[in-house]
mmCIF file of C-alpha atoms in Angstrom:
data_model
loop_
_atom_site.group_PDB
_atom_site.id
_atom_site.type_symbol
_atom_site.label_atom_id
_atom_site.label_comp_id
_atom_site.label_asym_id
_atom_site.label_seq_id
_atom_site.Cartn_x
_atom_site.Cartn_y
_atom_site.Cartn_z
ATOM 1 C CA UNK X 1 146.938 56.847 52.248
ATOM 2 C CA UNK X 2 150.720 56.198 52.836
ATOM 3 C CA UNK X 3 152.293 53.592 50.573
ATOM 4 C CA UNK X 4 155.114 51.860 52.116
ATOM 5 C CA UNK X 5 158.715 52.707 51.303
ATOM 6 C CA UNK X 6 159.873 50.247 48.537
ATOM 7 C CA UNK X 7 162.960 48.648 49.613
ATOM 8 C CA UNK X 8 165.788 49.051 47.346
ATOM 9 C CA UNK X 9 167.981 46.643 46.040
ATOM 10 C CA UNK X 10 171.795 46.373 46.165
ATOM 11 C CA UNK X 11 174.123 44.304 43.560
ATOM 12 C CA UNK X 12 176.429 42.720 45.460
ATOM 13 C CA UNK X 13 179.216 45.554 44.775
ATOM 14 C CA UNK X 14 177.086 48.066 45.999
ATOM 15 C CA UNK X 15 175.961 46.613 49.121
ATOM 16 C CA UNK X 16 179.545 45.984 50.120
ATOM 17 C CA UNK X 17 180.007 49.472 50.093
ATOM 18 C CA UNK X 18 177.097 50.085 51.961
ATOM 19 C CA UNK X 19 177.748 47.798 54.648
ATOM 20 C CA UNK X 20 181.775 48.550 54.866
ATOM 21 C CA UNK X 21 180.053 52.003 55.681
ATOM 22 C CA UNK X 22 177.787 50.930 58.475
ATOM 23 C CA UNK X 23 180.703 48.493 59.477
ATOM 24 C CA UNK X 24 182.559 51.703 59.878
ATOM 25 C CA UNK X 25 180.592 53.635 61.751
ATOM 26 C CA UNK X 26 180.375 51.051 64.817
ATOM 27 C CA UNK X 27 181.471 47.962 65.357
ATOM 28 C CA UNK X 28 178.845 44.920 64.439
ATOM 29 C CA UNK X 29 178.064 41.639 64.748
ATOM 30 C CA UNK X 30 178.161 38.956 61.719
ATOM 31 C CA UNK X 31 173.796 38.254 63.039
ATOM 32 C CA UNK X 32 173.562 42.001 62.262
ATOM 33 C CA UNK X 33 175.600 42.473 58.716
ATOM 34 C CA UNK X 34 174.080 38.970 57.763
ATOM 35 C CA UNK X 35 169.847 40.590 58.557
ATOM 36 C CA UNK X 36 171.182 44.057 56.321
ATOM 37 C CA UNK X 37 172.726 42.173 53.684
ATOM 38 C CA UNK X 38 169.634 40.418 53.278
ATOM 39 C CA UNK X 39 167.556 43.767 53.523
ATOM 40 C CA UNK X 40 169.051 44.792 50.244
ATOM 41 C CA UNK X 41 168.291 41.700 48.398
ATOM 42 C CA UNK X 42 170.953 39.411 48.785
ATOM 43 C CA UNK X 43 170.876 35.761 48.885
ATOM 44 C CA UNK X 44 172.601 33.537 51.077
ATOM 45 C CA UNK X 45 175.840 33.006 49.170
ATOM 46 C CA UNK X 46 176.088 36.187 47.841
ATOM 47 C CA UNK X 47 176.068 37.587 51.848
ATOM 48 C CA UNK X 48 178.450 34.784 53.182
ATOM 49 C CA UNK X 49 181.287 36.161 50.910
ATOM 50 C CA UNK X 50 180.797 39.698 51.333
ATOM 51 C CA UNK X 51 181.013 38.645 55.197
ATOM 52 C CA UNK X 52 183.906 36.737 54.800
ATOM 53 C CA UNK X 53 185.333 39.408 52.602
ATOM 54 C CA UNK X 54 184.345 42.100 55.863
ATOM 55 C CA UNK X 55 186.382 39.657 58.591
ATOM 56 C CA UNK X 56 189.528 39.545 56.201
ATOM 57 C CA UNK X 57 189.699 43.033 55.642
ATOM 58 C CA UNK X 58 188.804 43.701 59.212
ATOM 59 C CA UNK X 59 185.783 45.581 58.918
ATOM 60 C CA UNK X 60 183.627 42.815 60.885
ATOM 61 C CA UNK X 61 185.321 41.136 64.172
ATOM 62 C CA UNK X 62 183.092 39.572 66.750
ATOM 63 C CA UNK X 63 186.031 39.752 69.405
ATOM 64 C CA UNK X 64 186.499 43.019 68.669
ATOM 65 C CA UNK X 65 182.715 43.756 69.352
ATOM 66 C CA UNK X 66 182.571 41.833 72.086
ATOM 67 C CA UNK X 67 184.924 43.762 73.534
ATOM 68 C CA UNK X 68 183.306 47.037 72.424
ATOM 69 C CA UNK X 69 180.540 45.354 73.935
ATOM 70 C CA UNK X 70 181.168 44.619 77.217
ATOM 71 C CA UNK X 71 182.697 47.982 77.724
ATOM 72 C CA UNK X 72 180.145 49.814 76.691
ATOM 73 C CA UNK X 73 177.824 48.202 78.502
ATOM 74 C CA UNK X 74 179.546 47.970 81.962
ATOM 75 C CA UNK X 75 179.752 51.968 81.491
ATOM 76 C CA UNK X 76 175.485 51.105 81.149
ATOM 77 C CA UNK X 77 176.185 49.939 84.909
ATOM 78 C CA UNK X 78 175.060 46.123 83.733
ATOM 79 C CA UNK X 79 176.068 43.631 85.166
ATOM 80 C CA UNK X 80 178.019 40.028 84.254
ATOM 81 C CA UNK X 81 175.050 38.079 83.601
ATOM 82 C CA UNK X 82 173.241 40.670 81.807
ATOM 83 C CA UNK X 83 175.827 41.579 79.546
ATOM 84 C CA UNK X 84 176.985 37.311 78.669
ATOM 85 C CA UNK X 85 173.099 36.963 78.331
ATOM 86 C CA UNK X 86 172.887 39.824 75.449
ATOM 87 C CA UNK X 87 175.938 38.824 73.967
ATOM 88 C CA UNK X 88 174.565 35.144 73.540
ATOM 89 C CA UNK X 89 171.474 36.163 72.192
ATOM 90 C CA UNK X 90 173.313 38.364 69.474
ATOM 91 C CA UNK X 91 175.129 34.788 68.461
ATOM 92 C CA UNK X 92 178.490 35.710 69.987
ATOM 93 C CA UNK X 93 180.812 32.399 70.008
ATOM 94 C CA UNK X 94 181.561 31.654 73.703
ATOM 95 C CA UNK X 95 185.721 32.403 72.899
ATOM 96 C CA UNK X 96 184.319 35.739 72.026
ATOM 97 C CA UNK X 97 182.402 36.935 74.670
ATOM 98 C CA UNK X 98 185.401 35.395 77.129
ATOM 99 C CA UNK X 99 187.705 37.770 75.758
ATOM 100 C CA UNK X 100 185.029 40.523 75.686
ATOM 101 C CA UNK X 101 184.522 39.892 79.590
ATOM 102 C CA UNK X 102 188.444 40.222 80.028
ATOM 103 C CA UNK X 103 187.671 44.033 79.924
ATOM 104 C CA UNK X 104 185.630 44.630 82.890
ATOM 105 C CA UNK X 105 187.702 46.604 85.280
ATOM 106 C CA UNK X 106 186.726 44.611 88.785
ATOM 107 C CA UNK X 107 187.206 47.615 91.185
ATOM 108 C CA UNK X 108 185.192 49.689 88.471
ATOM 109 C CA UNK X 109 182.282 47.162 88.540
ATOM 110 C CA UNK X 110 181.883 46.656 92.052
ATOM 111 C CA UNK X 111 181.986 50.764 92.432
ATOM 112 C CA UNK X 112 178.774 50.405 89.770
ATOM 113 C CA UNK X 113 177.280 48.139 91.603
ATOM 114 C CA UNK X 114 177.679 50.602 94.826
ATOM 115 C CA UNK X 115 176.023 53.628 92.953
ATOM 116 C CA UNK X 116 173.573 51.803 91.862
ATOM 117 C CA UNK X 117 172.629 50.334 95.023
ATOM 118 C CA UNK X 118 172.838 53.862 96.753
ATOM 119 C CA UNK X 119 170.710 55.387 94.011
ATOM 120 C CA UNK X 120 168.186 52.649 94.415
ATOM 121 C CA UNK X 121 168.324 52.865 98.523
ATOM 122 C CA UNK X 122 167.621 56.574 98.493
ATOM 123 C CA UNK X 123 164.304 55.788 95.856
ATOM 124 C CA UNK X 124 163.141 53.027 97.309
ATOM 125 C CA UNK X 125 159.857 53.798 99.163
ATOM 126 C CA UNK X 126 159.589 50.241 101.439
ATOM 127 C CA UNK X 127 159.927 51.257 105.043
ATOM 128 C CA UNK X 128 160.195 47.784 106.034
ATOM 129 C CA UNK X 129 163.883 46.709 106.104
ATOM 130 C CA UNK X 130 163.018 42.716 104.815
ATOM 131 C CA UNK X 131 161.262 44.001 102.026
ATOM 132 C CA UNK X 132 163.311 46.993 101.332
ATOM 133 C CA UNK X 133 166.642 44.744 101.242
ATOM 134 C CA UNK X 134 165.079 42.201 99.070
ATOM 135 C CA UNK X 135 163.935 44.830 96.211
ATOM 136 C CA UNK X 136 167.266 45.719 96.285
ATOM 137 C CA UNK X 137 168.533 42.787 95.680
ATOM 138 C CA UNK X 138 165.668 42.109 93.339
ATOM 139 C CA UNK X 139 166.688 45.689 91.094
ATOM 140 C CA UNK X 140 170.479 44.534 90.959
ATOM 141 C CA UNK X 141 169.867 41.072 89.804
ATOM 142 C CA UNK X 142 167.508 41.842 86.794
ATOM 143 C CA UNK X 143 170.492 44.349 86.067
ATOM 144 C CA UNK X 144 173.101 41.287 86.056
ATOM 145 C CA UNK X 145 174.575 41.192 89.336
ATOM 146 C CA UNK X 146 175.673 38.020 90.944
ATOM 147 C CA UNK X 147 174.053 37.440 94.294
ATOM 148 C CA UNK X 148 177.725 37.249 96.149
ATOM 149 C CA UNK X 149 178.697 40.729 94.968
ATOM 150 C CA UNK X 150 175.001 42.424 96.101
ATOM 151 C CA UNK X 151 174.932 40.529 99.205
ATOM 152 C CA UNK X 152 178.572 42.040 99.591
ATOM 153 C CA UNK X 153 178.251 45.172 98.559
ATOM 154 C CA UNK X 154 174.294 45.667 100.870
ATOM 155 C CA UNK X 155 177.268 44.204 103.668
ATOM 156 C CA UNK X 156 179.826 47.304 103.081
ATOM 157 C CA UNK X 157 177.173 49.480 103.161
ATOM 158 C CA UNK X 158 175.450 48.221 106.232
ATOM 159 C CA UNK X 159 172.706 46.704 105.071
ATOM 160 C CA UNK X 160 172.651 43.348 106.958
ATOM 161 C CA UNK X 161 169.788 40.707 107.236
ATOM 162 C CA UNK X 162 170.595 40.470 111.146
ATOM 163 C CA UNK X 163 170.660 44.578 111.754
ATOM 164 C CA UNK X 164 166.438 43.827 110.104
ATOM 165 C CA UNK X 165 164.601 41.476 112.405
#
């Protein structure tokens, strides 16, 4: 029978090297440095000044990841509300994700919006038009689409409610 893996144990000196290291390697958020430090045994004060210690020497910026983010992300194809959603949930300050949204390219995200509602019309099985359109629509807002872009975008590509009756 397996035994678990004993978790190991950091001072505080090593663990800041440890988690300057997984700082490095992609950009976090403080929720996420805060759970590791933790991990390797650290107590509440003793992670609150290696974190403060990580945002002076800028290993750990939330606008930064925000940023990181949101680009990342819209390359995902989300959408708006899907990315502000996961940013909120991963305790991003509101300034933060503002200035993360700041890099969505508009033209860019509309044109993602586009291929994904192409890709989407040429899978969808629903002969109907009705009920084709509206699982569409349905796909592109649990991706994070407002309802003013999809109803524009099904509109460029022909896709009107009064073309279905």
């Amino acid at each position: 029978m397996m035994q678990p893996a004993k978790k190991k144990f950091y001072t505080p000196t090593e663990a800041l090297q440890k988690i300057a290291a997984f700082c490095t390697y992609q950009d976090r958020n403080q929720k996420e440095v805060e759970a590791k430090l933790r991990e390797y045994g650290l107590d509440e004060d003793e992670a609150g000044e290696i974190i403060i210690r990580l945002s002076r020497e800028n290993f750990l910026d939330e606008e930064r990841y925000a940023q990181t983010f949101v680009r990342g992300h819209v390359r995902k194809k989300w959408g708006r509300r899907r990315i502000m959603q996961e940013l909120k949930q991963k305790g991003i300050s509101e300034y933060c994700i503002k200035v993360g949204m700041k890099e969505i390219d508009g033209d860019e995200y509309y044109q993602n919006l586009v291929d994904l509602l192409e890709k989407k019309d040429r899978q969808e099985k629903e002969r109907h038009p009705g009920k084709r359109r509206q699982k569409i629509q349905l796909y592109l807002t649990g991706k994070g689409y407002e309802q003013d872009l999809i109803k524009m975008a099904l509109e460029d590509l022909g896709k009107t409610p009064e073309d279905e009756e």
